[in-house]
XYZ file of N, CA, C and O in Angstrom:
556
model
N -1.031 -28.242 -39.213
C -0.489 -27.552 -37.936
C -0.759 -28.371 -36.768
O -2.013 -28.474 -36.469
N 0.142 -28.593 -35.962
C -0.221 -29.388 -34.813
C -0.102 -28.504 -33.534
O 0.548 -27.495 -33.625
N -0.947 -28.748 -32.587
C -0.861 -28.038 -31.285
C -0.467 -28.962 -30.172
O -0.913 -30.108 -29.945
N 0.505 -28.382 -29.448
C 0.953 -28.980 -28.352
C 0.229 -29.136 -27.115
O -0.825 -28.119 -27.079
N 0.305 -29.595 -26.046
C -0.566 -29.635 -25.027
C -0.485 -28.418 -24.144
O -1.762 -27.788 -23.941
N 0.363 -27.707 -24.115
C 0.704 -26.435 -23.343
C -0.091 -25.409 -24.252
O -0.958 -24.525 -23.560
N -0.021 -25.367 -25.538
C -0.773 -24.373 -26.237
C -2.175 -24.598 -26.114
O -3.083 -23.598 -25.983
N -2.706 -25.826 -26.156
C -4.182 -26.169 -26.245
C -4.673 -25.793 -24.659
O -5.826 -25.001 -24.492
N -3.701 -25.901 -23.623
C -4.290 -25.654 -22.381
C -4.307 -24.021 -22.155
O -5.350 -23.510 -21.476
N -3.310 -23.229 -22.808
C -3.323 -21.906 -22.591
C -4.680 -21.409 -23.268
O -5.241 -20.452 -22.926
N -4.971 -21.981 -24.540
C -6.213 -21.513 -25.246
C -7.535 -21.706 -24.350
O -8.373 -20.903 -24.456
N -7.582 -22.850 -23.671
C -8.629 -23.311 -22.839
C -8.843 -22.168 -21.770
O -9.809 -21.803 -21.340
N -7.616 -22.066 -21.012
C -7.770 -21.028 -19.885
C -8.179 -19.472 -20.509
O -8.713 -18.741 -19.712
N -7.553 -19.196 -21.712
C -8.017 -17.838 -22.120
C -9.611 -17.846 -22.320
O -10.163 -16.854 -22.126
N -10.008 -18.789 -22.827
C -11.457 -18.789 -23.301
C -12.134 -19.029 -21.792
O -13.386 -18.054 -21.780
N -11.842 -19.666 -20.871
C -12.583 -19.771 -19.662
C -12.397 -18.400 -19.024
O -13.232 -17.809 -18.250
N -11.162 -17.694 -18.779
C -10.955 -16.367 -18.494
C -11.886 -15.228 -19.147
O -12.423 -14.392 -18.292
N -12.053 -15.305 -20.554
C -12.693 -14.421 -21.124
C -14.228 -14.462 -20.853
O -15.050 -13.776 -20.680
N -14.894 -16.023 -21.045
C -16.382 -16.039 -20.930
C -16.959 -16.081 -19.497
O -18.298 -15.882 -19.584
N -16.423 -16.833 -18.731
C -16.955 -17.032 -17.551
C -16.435 -16.440 -16.164
O -15.564 -15.462 -16.273
N -16.301 -17.091 -15.247
C -15.594 -16.723 -13.853
C -14.121 -16.958 -14.047
O -13.458 -16.432 -13.046
N -13.549 -17.856 -14.893
C -12.321 -17.933 -15.083
C -11.901 -19.223 -14.227
O -12.506 -19.893 -13.512
N -10.499 -19.186 -14.079
C -9.757 -20.367 -13.447
C -8.584 -19.685 -12.732
O -8.248 -18.435 -13.034
N -8.120 -20.279 -11.790
C -6.826 -19.827 -10.900
C -7.019 -18.564 -10.489
O -7.976 -18.165 -9.758
N -6.069 -17.655 -10.631
C -6.046 -16.426 -10.009
C -7.262 -15.184 -10.483
O -7.729 -14.462 -9.827
N -7.577 -15.665 -11.931
C -8.722 -14.761 -12.339
C -9.979 -14.916 -11.756
O -10.609 -14.055 -11.364
N -10.243 -16.368 -11.359
C -11.446 -16.813 -10.629
C -11.357 -16.221 -9.274
O -12.262 -15.708 -8.694
N -10.211 -16.185 -8.480
C -10.063 -15.716 -7.073
C -10.230 -14.030 -7.181
O -11.029 -13.650 -6.182
N -9.713 -13.372 -8.006
C -9.955 -12.015 -8.119
C -11.436 -11.637 -8.362
O -11.907 -10.641 -7.711
N -11.954 -12.267 -9.408
C -13.344 -12.179 -9.824
C -14.424 -12.357 -8.646
O -15.311 -11.670 -8.373
N -14.203 -13.477 -7.983
C -14.954 -13.827 -6.793
C -14.751 -12.579 -5.571
O -15.705 -12.389 -4.949
N -13.567 -12.483 -5.528
C -13.346 -11.196 -4.529
C -13.957 -10.130 -4.689
O -14.782 -9.566 -4.029
N -14.102 -9.569 -6.015
C -14.868 -8.467 -6.233
C -16.398 -8.889 -6.495
O -17.150 -7.821 -5.827
N -16.926 -9.993 -6.918
C -18.373 -10.200 -7.015
C -18.857 -10.299 -5.538
O -20.045 -9.931 -5.295
N -18.089 -10.758 -4.401
C -18.655 -11.081 -3.246
C -18.412 -9.604 -2.207
O -19.307 -9.305 -1.597
N -17.157 -9.117 -2.429
C -17.008 -7.958 -1.842
C -17.735 -6.654 -2.050
O -18.119 -5.908 -1.084
N -17.890 -6.326 -3.203
C -18.405 -5.198 -3.702
C -19.915 -4.913 -3.421
O -20.259 -4.130 -2.713
N -20.662 -6.017 -3.678
C -22.024 -5.833 -3.582
C -22.478 -6.057 -2.171
O -23.712 -5.912 -1.842
N -21.487 -6.638 -1.310
C -22.091 -7.116 0.007
C -22.225 -5.656 0.882
O -22.816 -5.819 1.823
N -22.049 -4.473 0.145
C -22.533 -3.344 1.069
C -24.206 -3.355 1.255
O -24.470 -2.813 2.387
N -24.617 -3.978 0.410
C -26.131 -3.885 0.458
C -26.702 -4.680 1.822
O -27.413 -4.315 2.637
N -26.310 -6.059 1.946
C -26.569 -6.651 3.120
C -25.884 -6.059 4.327
O -26.621 -6.225 5.378
N -25.041 -5.513 4.226
C -24.292 -4.784 5.510
C -25.216 -3.834 5.822
O -25.266 -3.475 7.039
N -25.533 -2.879 4.876
C -26.735 -1.794 5.257
C -27.815 -2.481 5.902
O -28.167 -1.797 6.786
N -28.373 -3.580 5.273
C -29.523 -3.993 6.061
C -29.236 -4.400 7.465
O -30.111 -4.420 8.324
N -28.065 -5.177 7.757
C -27.651 -5.587 9.042
C -27.683 -4.325 9.787
O -27.847 -4.530 11.017
N -27.057 -3.243 9.387
C -26.803 -2.095 10.329
C -28.215 -1.608 10.730
O -28.146 -1.068 11.729
N -29.127 -1.697 9.771
C -30.538 -1.320 10.069
C -30.967 -2.095 11.180
O -31.764 -1.538 12.063
N -30.778 -3.339 11.217
C -31.597 -4.406 12.027
C -30.968 -4.617 13.243
O -31.501 -4.879 14.300
N -29.586 -4.305 13.442
C -28.867 -4.594 14.729
C -29.063 -3.214 15.693
O -29.338 -2.114 15.243
N -28.980 -3.354 16.918
C -29.076 -2.154 17.951
C -27.998 -1.195 17.680
O -26.868 -1.433 16.920
N -28.188 0.161 17.793
C -27.432 1.079 17.434
C -26.055 0.975 18.012
O -25.021 1.351 17.621
N -25.970 0.286 19.148
C -24.508 0.097 19.798
C -23.519 -0.802 18.848
O -22.454 -0.714 19.080
N -24.336 -1.740 18.054
C -23.454 -2.576 17.276
C -23.211 -1.964 15.640
O -22.737 -2.774 14.928
N -24.063 -0.913 15.461
C -23.945 -0.679 13.968
C -22.545 -0.237 13.605
O -22.026 -0.458 12.487
N -21.812 0.542 14.404
C -20.363 0.870 14.063
C -19.364 -0.305 13.998
O -18.529 -0.539 13.057
N -19.675 -1.387 14.889
C -19.009 -2.693 14.786
C -19.292 -3.477 13.296
O -18.254 -3.915 12.768
N -20.373 -3.407 12.946
C -20.686 -4.142 11.569
C -19.989 -3.307 10.349
O -19.375 -3.922 9.671
N -19.803 -1.973 10.476
C -19.441 -1.205 9.577
C -17.785 -1.408 9.501
O -17.303 -1.472 8.555
N -17.220 -1.406 10.950
C -15.891 -1.607 10.957
C -15.542 -3.138 10.205
O -14.405 -3.285 9.634
N -16.198 -3.999 10.540
C -15.860 -5.406 9.718
C -15.953 -5.292 8.390
O -15.195 -6.024 7.726
N -16.982 -4.575 7.850
C -17.172 -4.504 6.390
C -15.906 -3.591 5.866
O -15.227 -3.974 4.806
N -15.522 -2.646 6.501
C -14.416 -1.807 6.153
C -13.003 -2.742 6.096
O -12.447 -2.675 5.278
N -12.959 -3.473 7.245
C -11.700 -4.435 7.252
C -11.946 -5.457 5.956
O -10.848 -5.948 5.501
N -12.992 -5.770 5.630
C -13.209 -6.675 4.603
C -12.838 -5.959 3.122
O -12.176 -6.587 2.407
N -13.218 -4.766 3.020
C -12.678 -3.992 2.088
C -11.020 -3.938 1.893
O -10.487 -4.152 0.762
N -10.465 -3.625 2.919
C -9.068 -3.745 2.995
C -8.489 -5.162 2.575
O -7.522 -5.187 1.909
N -9.041 -6.047 3.183
C -8.759 -7.382 2.753
C -8.827 -7.791 1.405
O -7.941 -8.097 0.958
N -9.868 -7.149 0.641
C -10.022 -7.444 -0.640
C -9.103 -6.922 -1.421
O -8.503 -7.314 -2.222
N -8.815 -5.675 -1.288
C -7.714 -4.920 -1.877
C -6.324 -5.510 -1.563
O -5.398 -5.416 -2.535
N -5.967 -5.931 -0.290
C -4.885 -6.662 -0.152
C -4.637 -8.038 -0.873
O -3.543 -8.253 -1.276
N -5.862 -8.657 -1.248
C -5.742 -9.847 -1.937
C -5.290 -9.543 -3.342
O -4.615 -10.104 -4.029
N -5.824 -8.331 -3.981
C -5.316 -7.878 -5.297
C -3.933 -7.638 -5.250
O -3.236 -7.970 -6.299
N -3.459 -7.135 -4.264
C -1.936 -6.668 -4.256
C -0.982 -8.129 -4.146
O -0.119 -8.235 -4.718
N -1.718 -9.129 -3.415
C -1.109 -10.285 -3.210
C -0.878 -11.093 -4.730
O 0.372 -11.472 -5.131
N -1.963 -10.898 -5.331
C -1.872 -11.520 -6.685
C -0.952 -10.728 -7.619
O -0.568 -11.376 -8.517
N -0.965 -9.389 -7.579
C -0.075 -8.825 -8.400
C 1.308 -9.028 -8.015
O 2.128 -9.011 -8.888
N 1.752 -9.333 -6.889
C 2.922 -9.502 -6.337
C 3.372 -10.802 -6.934
O 4.473 -11.300 -7.322
N 2.452 -11.864 -6.953
C 2.759 -13.281 -7.374
C 2.923 -13.025 -9.001
O 3.667 -14.082 -9.351
N 2.272 -12.231 -9.488
C 2.393 -12.146 -11.262
C 2.634 -10.743 -11.467
O 1.882 -10.119 -12.098
N 4.046 -10.216 -11.117
C 4.118 -8.807 -11.519
C 4.476 -8.332 -12.882
O 3.997 -7.121 -13.240
N 4.691 -9.234 -13.653
C 4.868 -8.931 -15.232
C 3.583 -9.350 -15.946
O 3.313 -10.540 -15.847
N 3.346 -8.461 -16.884
C 2.004 -8.902 -17.665
C 2.404 -9.911 -18.483
O 1.471 -10.791 -18.838
N 3.601 -10.308 -19.104
C 3.960 -11.396 -19.960
C 3.881 -12.627 -19.289
O 3.687 -13.673 -19.914
N 4.001 -12.501 -17.957
C 3.827 -13.893 -17.082
C 2.598 -14.330 -16.591
O 2.378 -15.293 -16.048
N 1.612 -13.292 -16.825
C 0.261 -13.391 -16.163
C -0.697 -14.393 -17.189
O -0.389 -14.518 -18.300
N -1.608 -15.038 -16.568
C -2.615 -15.809 -17.225
C -3.435 -14.669 -18.080
O -3.239 -13.515 -17.779
N -4.083 -14.978 -19.169
C -4.824 -14.214 -19.941
C -6.079 -13.472 -19.095
O -6.540 -13.956 -18.095
N -6.174 -12.320 -19.384
C -6.949 -11.314 -18.937
C -6.688 -10.984 -17.349
O -7.479 -10.280 -16.786
N -5.580 -11.479 -16.891
C -5.488 -11.102 -15.425
C -5.110 -9.720 -15.152
O -5.607 -9.230 -14.140
N -4.561 -9.105 -16.047
C -4.283 -7.513 -16.051
C -5.480 -6.953 -15.847
O -5.644 -5.844 -14.966
N -6.493 -7.211 -16.611
C -7.730 -6.633 -16.555
C -8.473 -6.899 -15.193
O -9.082 -5.930 -14.621
N -8.416 -8.198 -14.949
C -9.042 -8.502 -13.406
C -8.238 -7.750 -12.421
O -8.827 -7.348 -11.465
N -6.901 -7.386 -12.536
C -6.321 -6.832 -11.505
C -6.917 -5.324 -11.282
O -7.035 -4.689 -10.237
N -7.011 -4.797 -12.497
C -7.510 -3.318 -12.525
C -8.936 -3.277 -11.936
O -9.275 -2.259 -11.534
N -9.638 -4.192 -11.975
C -11.008 -4.228 -11.493
C -11.051 -3.968 -9.937
O -12.295 -3.701 -9.469
N -10.211 -4.191 -9.407
C -9.974 -3.777 -7.954
C -10.468 -2.211 -7.772
O -10.695 -1.929 -6.595
N -10.311 -1.549 -8.672
C -10.834 -0.091 -8.586
C -12.359 -0.009 -8.259
O -12.736 0.884 -7.732
N -13.123 -1.152 -8.656
C -14.426 -1.263 -8.301
C -14.662 -0.997 -6.781
O -15.849 -0.799 -6.406
N -13.913 -1.396 -5.939
C -14.248 -1.153 -4.547
C -14.081 0.301 -3.959
O -14.535 0.770 -2.692
N -14.102 1.114 -5.039
C -14.335 2.641 -4.644
C -15.786 2.971 -4.347
O -16.039 3.708 -3.516
N -16.789 2.265 -5.231
C -18.223 2.707 -4.708
C -18.501 2.340 -3.458
O -19.180 3.007 -2.962
N -18.404 1.113 -2.994
C -18.759 0.610 -1.628
C -18.113 1.554 -0.598
O -18.685 1.931 0.497
N -16.800 1.782 -0.892
C -16.063 2.686 0.007
C -16.555 4.127 0.117
O -16.777 4.796 1.028
N -17.092 4.674 -1.209
C -17.887 5.885 -1.075
C -19.093 5.807 -0.532
O -19.313 6.905 0.498
N -19.987 4.794 -0.702
C -21.215 4.695 0.068
C -21.261 4.754 1.522
O -22.020 5.506 2.245
N -20.127 4.335 2.154
C -19.929 4.123 3.683
C -18.897 5.377 4.025
O -18.675 5.409 5.184
N -18.423 6.088 3.210
C -17.528 7.233 3.474
C -16.175 6.599 4.090
O -15.587 7.311 4.920
N -15.776 5.485 3.552
C -14.400 4.971 3.990
C -13.240 5.527 3.211
O -13.087 5.068 1.989
N -12.701 6.654 3.553
C -11.845 7.312 2.857
C -10.464 6.587 2.445
O -10.007 6.735 1.213
N -10.154 5.889 3.148
C -8.806 4.913 2.742
C -9.106 3.900 1.534
O -8.413 3.908 0.564
N -10.412 3.467 1.293
C -10.882 2.795 0.302
C -11.129 3.702 -0.920
O -10.871 3.421 -2.003
N -11.636 4.954 -0.731
C -11.942 5.684 -1.751
C -10.669 6.213 -2.241
O -10.532 6.755 -3.646
N -9.618 6.173 -1.627
C -8.126 6.695 -2.286
C -7.659 5.260 -2.867
O -7.127 5.524 -3.990
N -7.616 4.295 -2.062
C -6.748 3.098 -2.452
C -7.267 2.346 -3.765
O -6.652 2.077 -4.575
N -8.810 2.318 -3.851
C -9.179 1.475 -4.922
C -9.113 2.303 -6.274
O -8.354 1.688 -7.258
N -9.259 3.335 -6.433
C -8.706 4.037 -7.914
C -7.259 3.985 -8.077
O -6.791 4.165 -9.195
N -6.507 4.271 -6.966
C -5.269 4.406 -7.075
C -4.513 3.135 -7.451
O -3.618 3.093 -8.335
N -5.150 2.184 -7.028
C -4.731 0.532 -7.455
C -4.968 0.462 -8.901
O -4.078 -0.092 -9.508
N -6.280 0.775 -9.281
C -6.544 0.663 -10.826
C -5.601 1.454 -11.560
O -4.873 1.024 -12.545
N -5.333 2.684 -11.143
C -4.379 3.565 -11.882
C -2.873 2.987 -11.835
O -2.126 2.921 -12.847
N -2.446 2.276 -10.678
C -1.160 1.741 -10.524
C -1.147 0.466 -11.455
O 0.043 0.337 -12.293
N -2.088 -0.389 -11.610
C -2.004 -1.485 -12.507
C -1.984 -0.936 -13.987
O -1.128 -1.507 -14.855
N -2.751 -0.018 -14.387
C -2.576 0.474 -15.910
C -1.251 1.125 -15.954
O -0.767 0.940 -17.219
N -0.565 1.830 -15.153
C 0.679 2.570 -15.281
C 1.665 1.332 -15.512
O 2.626 1.517 -16.429
N 1.710 0.298 -14.617
C 2.660 -0.822 -14.694
C 2.519 -1.391 -15.905
O 3.537 -1.874 -16.598
N 1.230 -1.666 -16.389
C 0.963 -2.364 -17.785
C 1.664 -1.515 -18.904
O 2.367 -1.816 -19.939
N 1.485 -0.264 -18.978
C 1.922 0.610 -19.987
C 3.470 0.774 -19.832
O 4.169 0.906 -20.926
N 4.055 0.842 -18.755
C 5.375 0.956 -18.483
C 6.018 -0.413 -19.195
O 7.121 -0.352 -19.894
N 5.525 -1.644 -18.971
C 6.061 -2.812 -19.354
C 5.825 -2.746 -20.870
O 6.729 -3.202 -21.641
N 4.821 -2.304 -21.555
C 4.673 -2.354 -22.855
C 5.689 -1.282 -23.560
O 6.275 -1.774 -24.643
N 5.938 -0.317 -23.012
C 6.886 0.764 -23.391
C 8.329 0.110 -23.464
O 9.073 0.257 -24.313
N 8.655 -0.379 -22.374
C 9.911 -1.180 -22.263
C 10.168 -2.258 -23.370
O 11.060 -2.259 -23.873
N 9.063 -3.011 -23.476
C 8.976 -4.097 -24.493
C 9.405 -3.482 -25.920
O 10.126 -4.154 -26.654
N 8.648 -2.644 -26.273
C 8.883 -1.922 -27.460
C 10.210 -1.372 -27.709
O 10.829 -1.179 -28.749
N 10.892 -0.509 -26.570
C 12.159 0.025 -26.661
C 13.126 -1.163 -26.730
O 14.231 -0.883 -27.514
N 12.924 -2.411 -26.169
C 14.031 -3.527 -26.268
C 13.951 -3.943 -27.669
O 15.102 -4.456 -28.036
N 12.828 -3.962 -28.327
C 12.929 -4.678 -29.586
C 13.382 -3.776 -30.674
O 13.573 -4.181 -31.832
N 13.869 -2.603 -30.372
C 14.253 -1.618 -31.382
C 15.652 -1.866 -31.765
O 16.617 -2.229 -31.267
């Protein structure tokens, strides 16, 4: 059994996506989550250290960052709308955008508390619909 270069590359990409930070869009989404989500702790520290007049400004910047992170997830979904055309594990990484619920909850940012779980639900439903369509087409 011989393996062409494309198959070997797909296997390497799948292994990198599964085991580490990944490559390509997987890497971008994971870094967005790994940087954006736990950033609420330094933001909380900065809010404690800055004068009261700047506390709300720091919070607004972080909330804008959460919105930016969620928009990045939307951008990647638009770039890879079909599960079949996505790199390995990208659907899972797209659904991880729901993780922005916790920092949104911590700071009482209701748009994030609604958008993050709604996003994860949207990705799951889109995946289920695509699987169902695929099964119905093969009958």
